[in-house]
Amino acid sequence: MTFSGRLIHNEVLISSVVGWTVAQVLKTLIDMWLNKGFKPERLVGSGGMPSSHSATVCGLLTSAGLCYGVDSFEFAVSFVLASVVMYDAVGVRRETGKQAKLLNMIMKQDFFRMNGEEVQESLKELVGHTPLQVVVGAALGVGMAFFVHGFYL
């Protein structure tokens, strides 16, 4: 079997990729609806509803459980990875976004301008997630893993 053939038959990988892709498309559609315009960055960007990070790792976790069992090494590693990623999304990355928002507000003050121009570009504010965004992303990832698993039966 060819390399690409083996990749296509890797249910765990496909579940993860499908979870990420569906989350990114939904995130873009939700952003378009809320902001009345298309931003191409949303197709690959972080932050927003639903969490594509959570969808990816929960697709991986669920698929590993379905393929190898919940008592397997693959499931254990996936569980630890999913826990760290989702904790980071709600904790550290969310706080980073809050700090970036505050710093951007400070940088807009006249004190930080030279001849009316900003000294530095704005920092990216949308990097983390609310707990709801993580939960919805996780549920999406689990659902996509079951959906993909149905094709491999």
PDB file of C-alpha atoms in Angstrom:
ATOM      1  CA  MET A   1       0.000   0.000   0.000  1.00  0.00           C
ATOM      2  CA  THR A   2       1.278   3.480  -0.837  1.00  0.00           C
ATOM      3  CA  PHE A   3       2.105   6.138   1.754  1.00  0.00           C
ATOM      4  CA  SER A   4      -0.993   8.185   0.890  1.00  0.00           C
ATOM      5  CA  GLY A   5      -3.107   5.033   0.994  1.00  0.00           C
ATOM      6  CA  ARG A   6      -1.876   4.272   4.504  1.00  0.00           C
ATOM      7  CA  LEU A   7      -2.643   7.850   5.587  1.00  0.00           C
ATOM      8  CA  ILE A   8      -6.194   7.650   4.272  1.00  0.00           C
ATOM      9  CA  HIS A   9      -6.724   4.415   6.209  1.00  0.00           C
ATOM     10  CA  ASN A  10      -5.473   5.955   9.466  1.00  0.00           C
ATOM     11  CA  GLU A  11      -8.797   6.469  11.220  1.00  0.00           C
ATOM     12  CA  VAL A  12      -7.252   8.261  14.194  1.00  0.00           C
ATOM     13  CA  LEU A  13      -5.521  10.824  11.978  1.00  0.00           C
ATOM     14  CA  ILE A  14      -8.591  11.336   9.786  1.00  0.00           C
ATOM     15  CA  SER A  15     -10.809  11.861  12.849  1.00  0.00           C
ATOM     16  CA  SER A  16      -8.451  14.524  14.172  1.00  0.00           C
ATOM     17  CA  VAL A  17      -8.188  16.327  10.833  1.00  0.00           C
ATOM     18  CA  VAL A  18     -11.951  16.216  10.251  1.00  0.00           C
ATOM     19  CA  GLY A  19     -12.566  17.580  13.764  1.00  0.00           C
ATOM     20  CA  TRP A  20     -10.153  20.475  13.147  1.00  0.00           C
ATOM     21  CA  THR A  21     -11.537  21.218   9.667  1.00  0.00           C
ATOM     22  CA  VAL A  22     -15.192  21.245  10.713  1.00  0.00           C
ATOM     23  CA  ALA A  23     -14.383  23.442  13.732  1.00  0.00           C
ATOM     24  CA  GLN A  24     -12.464  25.950  11.583  1.00  0.00           C
ATOM     25  CA  VAL A  25     -15.268  26.143   9.008  1.00  0.00           C
ATOM     26  CA  LEU A  26     -17.898  26.600  11.750  1.00  0.00           C
ATOM     27  CA  LYS A  27     -15.712  29.226  13.437  1.00  0.00           C
ATOM     28  CA  THR A  28     -15.465  31.123  10.142  1.00  0.00           C
ATOM     29  CA  LEU A  29     -19.210  30.930   9.499  1.00  0.00           C
ATOM     30  CA  ILE A  30     -20.020  32.099  13.039  1.00  0.00           C
ATOM     31  CA  ASP A  31     -17.556  34.983  12.682  1.00  0.00           C
ATOM     32  CA  MET A  32     -19.098  35.930   9.317  1.00  0.00           C
ATOM     33  CA  TRP A  33     -22.569  35.935  10.857  1.00  0.00           C
ATOM     34  CA  LEU A  34     -21.539  37.974  13.917  1.00  0.00           C
ATOM     35  CA  ASN A  35     -19.296  40.486  12.126  1.00  0.00           C
ATOM     36  CA  LYS A  36     -21.140  40.640   8.790  1.00  0.00           C
ATOM     37  CA  GLY A  37     -18.025  39.881   6.732  1.00  0.00           C
ATOM     38  CA  PHE A  38     -15.543  37.220   5.703  1.00  0.00           C
ATOM     39  CA  LYS A  39     -12.080  37.164   7.292  1.00  0.00           C
ATOM     40  CA  PRO A  40      -9.848  34.523   5.642  1.00  0.00           C
ATOM     41  CA  GLU A  41      -7.667  34.411   8.784  1.00  0.00           C
ATOM     42  CA  ARG A  42     -10.534  32.732  10.672  1.00  0.00           C
ATOM     43  CA  LEU A  43     -10.126  29.623   8.470  1.00  0.00           C
ATOM     44  CA  VAL A  44      -6.793  28.872  10.140  1.00  0.00           C
ATOM     45  CA  GLY A  45      -6.663  31.242  13.131  1.00  0.00           C
ATOM     46  CA  SER A  46      -6.899  30.366  16.793  1.00  0.00           C
ATOM     47  CA  GLY A  47      -9.512  31.508  19.285  1.00  0.00           C
ATOM     48  CA  GLY A  48     -13.260  31.754  18.794  1.00  0.00           C
ATOM     49  CA  MET A  49     -16.232  29.389  18.779  1.00  0.00           C
ATOM     50  CA  PRO A  50     -15.808  26.430  18.667  1.00  0.00           C
ATOM     51  CA  SER A  51     -12.297  25.558  19.804  1.00  0.00           C
ATOM     52  CA  SER A  52     -10.583  23.746  16.941  1.00  0.00           C
ATOM     53  CA  HIS A  53      -7.788  22.718  19.314  1.00  0.00           C
ATOM     54  CA  SER A  54     -10.339  20.911  21.477  1.00  0.00           C
ATOM     55  CA  ALA A  55     -12.070  19.411  18.448  1.00  0.00           C
ATOM     56  CA  THR A  56      -8.748  18.083  17.169  1.00  0.00           C
ATOM     57  CA  VAL A  57      -7.547  16.475  20.398  1.00  0.00           C
ATOM     58  CA  CYS A  58     -10.979  15.110  21.323  1.00  0.00           C
ATOM     59  CA  GLY A  59     -11.287  13.613  17.845  1.00  0.00           C
ATOM     60  CA  LEU A  60      -7.887  12.016  18.439  1.00  0.00           C
ATOM     61  CA  LEU A  61      -8.842  10.820  21.929  1.00  0.00           C
ATOM     62  CA  THR A  62     -12.192   9.368  20.939  1.00  0.00           C
ATOM     63  CA  SER A  63     -10.845   7.700  17.832  1.00  0.00           C
ATOM     64  CA  ALA A  64      -7.941   6.177  19.792  1.00  0.00           C
ATOM     65  CA  GLY A  65     -10.472   4.787  22.265  1.00  0.00           C
ATOM     66  CA  LEU A  66     -12.665   3.373  19.503  1.00  0.00           C
ATOM     67  CA  CYS A  67      -9.753   1.835  17.576  1.00  0.00           C
ATOM     68  CA  TYR A  68      -7.464   0.611  20.355  1.00  0.00           C
ATOM     69  CA  GLY A  69      -9.621   0.547  23.490  1.00  0.00           C
ATOM     70  CA  VAL A  70      -9.665   2.788  26.522  1.00  0.00           C
ATOM     71  CA  ASP A  71      -7.060   0.597  28.219  1.00  0.00           C
ATOM     72  CA  SER A  72      -4.493   1.188  25.455  1.00  0.00           C
ATOM     73  CA  PHE A  73      -1.289   3.203  25.391  1.00  0.00           C
ATOM     74  CA  GLU A  74      -2.703   5.236  22.470  1.00  0.00           C
ATOM     75  CA  PHE A  75      -5.755   6.256  24.471  1.00  0.00           C
ATOM     76  CA  ALA A  76      -3.660   7.148  27.530  1.00  0.00           C
ATOM     77  CA  VAL A  77      -1.336   9.407  25.531  1.00  0.00           C
ATOM     78  CA  SER A  78      -4.287  11.003  23.735  1.00  0.00           C
ATOM     79  CA  PHE A  79      -6.056  11.624  27.057  1.00  0.00           C
ATOM     80  CA  VAL A  80      -3.046  13.384  28.561  1.00  0.00           C
ATOM     81  CA  LEU A  81      -2.525  15.449  25.395  1.00  0.00           C
ATOM     82  CA  ALA A  82      -6.201  16.456  25.240  1.00  0.00           C
ATOM     83  CA  SER A  83      -6.182  17.458  28.910  1.00  0.00           C
ATOM     84  CA  VAL A  84      -3.110  19.664  28.510  1.00  0.00           C
ATOM     85  CA  VAL A  85      -4.346  21.305  25.294  1.00  0.00           C
ATOM     86  CA  MET A  86      -7.808  22.117  26.654  1.00  0.00           C
ATOM     87  CA  TYR A  87      -6.445  23.353  29.980  1.00  0.00           C
ATOM     88  CA  ASP A  88      -3.992  25.582  28.124  1.00  0.00           C
ATOM     89  CA  ALA A  89      -6.723  26.958  25.829  1.00  0.00           C
ATOM     90  CA  VAL A  90      -8.879  28.075  28.756  1.00  0.00           C
ATOM     91  CA  GLY A  91      -6.015  29.088  31.034  1.00  0.00           C
ATOM     92  CA  VAL A  92      -2.739  30.411  29.674  1.00  0.00           C
ATOM     93  CA  ARG A  93      -3.854  31.252  26.119  1.00  0.00           C
ATOM     94  CA  ARG A  94      -7.041  32.973  27.316  1.00  0.00           C
ATOM     95  CA  GLU A  95      -5.064  35.100  29.770  1.00  0.00           C
ATOM     96  CA  THR A  96      -2.576  35.954  27.008  1.00  0.00           C
ATOM     97  CA  GLY A  97      -5.459  37.290  24.923  1.00  0.00           C
ATOM     98  CA  LYS A  98      -6.708  39.410  27.811  1.00  0.00           C
ATOM     99  CA  GLN A  99      -3.229  40.852  28.336  1.00  0.00           C
ATOM    100  CA  ALA A 100      -2.860  41.580  24.618  1.00  0.00           C
ATOM    101  CA  LYS A 101      -6.163  43.478  24.656  1.00  0.00           C
ATOM    102  CA  LEU A 102      -5.016  45.618  27.571  1.00  0.00           C
ATOM    103  CA  LEU A 103      -1.585  46.237  26.012  1.00  0.00           C
ATOM    104  CA  ASN A 104      -3.209  47.234  22.723  1.00  0.00           C
ATOM    105  CA  MET A 105      -5.379  49.766  24.584  1.00  0.00           C
ATOM    106  CA  ILE A 106      -2.290  51.201  26.293  1.00  0.00           C
ATOM    107  CA  MET A 107      -0.338  51.333  23.017  1.00  0.00           C
ATOM    108  CA  LYS A 108      -3.069  53.505  21.450  1.00  0.00           C
ATOM    109  CA  GLN A 109      -2.336  56.287  23.928  1.00  0.00           C
ATOM    110  CA  ASP A 110      -0.509  59.342  22.541  1.00  0.00           C
ATOM    111  CA  PHE A 111       2.460  58.591  24.791  1.00  0.00           C
ATOM    112  CA  PHE A 112       3.304  55.549  22.631  1.00  0.00           C
ATOM    113  CA  ARG A 113       3.056  57.347  19.288  1.00  0.00           C
ATOM    114  CA  MET A 114       5.830  58.983  17.307  1.00  0.00           C
ATOM    115  CA  ASN A 115       4.688  61.732  14.937  1.00  0.00           C
ATOM    116  CA  GLY A 116       1.135  60.360  15.128  1.00  0.00           C
ATOM    117  CA  GLU A 117       2.156  56.801  14.103  1.00  0.00           C
ATOM    118  CA  GLU A 118       1.996  53.711  16.242  1.00  0.00           C
ATOM    119  CA  VAL A 119       5.363  52.433  17.471  1.00  0.00           C
ATOM    120  CA  GLN A 120       4.349  48.755  17.208  1.00  0.00           C
ATOM    121  CA  GLU A 121       1.661  46.680  15.522  1.00  0.00           C
ATOM    122  CA  SER A 122      -1.252  45.558  17.661  1.00  0.00           C
ATOM    123  CA  LEU A 123      -0.887  42.247  19.457  1.00  0.00           C
ATOM    124  CA  LYS A 124      -3.200  39.385  18.537  1.00  0.00           C
ATOM    125  CA  GLU A 125      -6.027  39.289  21.067  1.00  0.00           C
ATOM    126  CA  LEU A 126      -7.982  36.228  19.945  1.00  0.00           C
ATOM    127  CA  VAL A 127      -5.729  33.356  21.057  1.00  0.00           C
ATOM    128  CA  GLY A 128      -7.580  31.580  23.866  1.00  0.00           C
ATOM    129  CA  HIS A 129     -11.041  30.230  24.558  1.00  0.00           C
ATOM    130  CA  THR A 130     -13.855  30.501  27.027  1.00  0.00           C
ATOM    131  CA  PRO A 131     -14.829  27.275  28.801  1.00  0.00           C
ATOM    132  CA  LEU A 132     -17.970  27.083  26.606  1.00  0.00           C
ATOM    133  CA  GLN A 133     -15.897  27.293  23.400  1.00  0.00           C
ATOM    134  CA  VAL A 134     -13.685  24.447  24.663  1.00  0.00           C
ATOM    135  CA  VAL A 135     -16.670  22.277  25.638  1.00  0.00           C
ATOM    136  CA  VAL A 136     -18.366  22.825  22.257  1.00  0.00           C
ATOM    137  CA  GLY A 137     -15.090  22.061  20.442  1.00  0.00           C
ATOM    138  CA  ALA A 138     -14.629  18.906  22.523  1.00  0.00           C
ATOM    139  CA  ALA A 139     -18.175  17.719  21.773  1.00  0.00           C
ATOM    140  CA  LEU A 140     -17.622  18.437  18.085  1.00  0.00           C
ATOM    141  CA  GLY A 141     -14.400  16.397  18.097  1.00  0.00           C
ATOM    142  CA  VAL A 142     -16.092  13.457  19.807  1.00  0.00           C
ATOM    143  CA  GLY A 143     -18.974  13.612  17.326  1.00  0.00           C
ATOM    144  CA  MET A 144     -16.644  13.761  14.332  1.00  0.00           C
ATOM    145  CA  ALA A 145     -14.689  10.736  15.611  1.00  0.00           C
ATOM    146  CA  PHE A 146     -17.898   8.692  15.825  1.00  0.00           C
ATOM    147  CA  PHE A 147     -18.917   9.959  12.388  1.00  0.00           C
ATOM    148  CA  VAL A 148     -15.572   8.957  10.851  1.00  0.00           C
ATOM    149  CA  HIS A 149     -15.600   5.636  12.720  1.00  0.00           C
ATOM    150  CA  GLY A 150     -18.882   4.798  10.980  1.00  0.00           C
ATOM    151  CA  PHE A 151     -17.076   4.942   7.611  1.00  0.00           C
ATOM    152  CA  TYR A 152     -14.357   2.537   8.758  1.00  0.00           C
ATOM    153  CA  LEU A 153     -16.717  -0.172  10.053  1.00  0.00           C
TER     154      LEU A 153
END
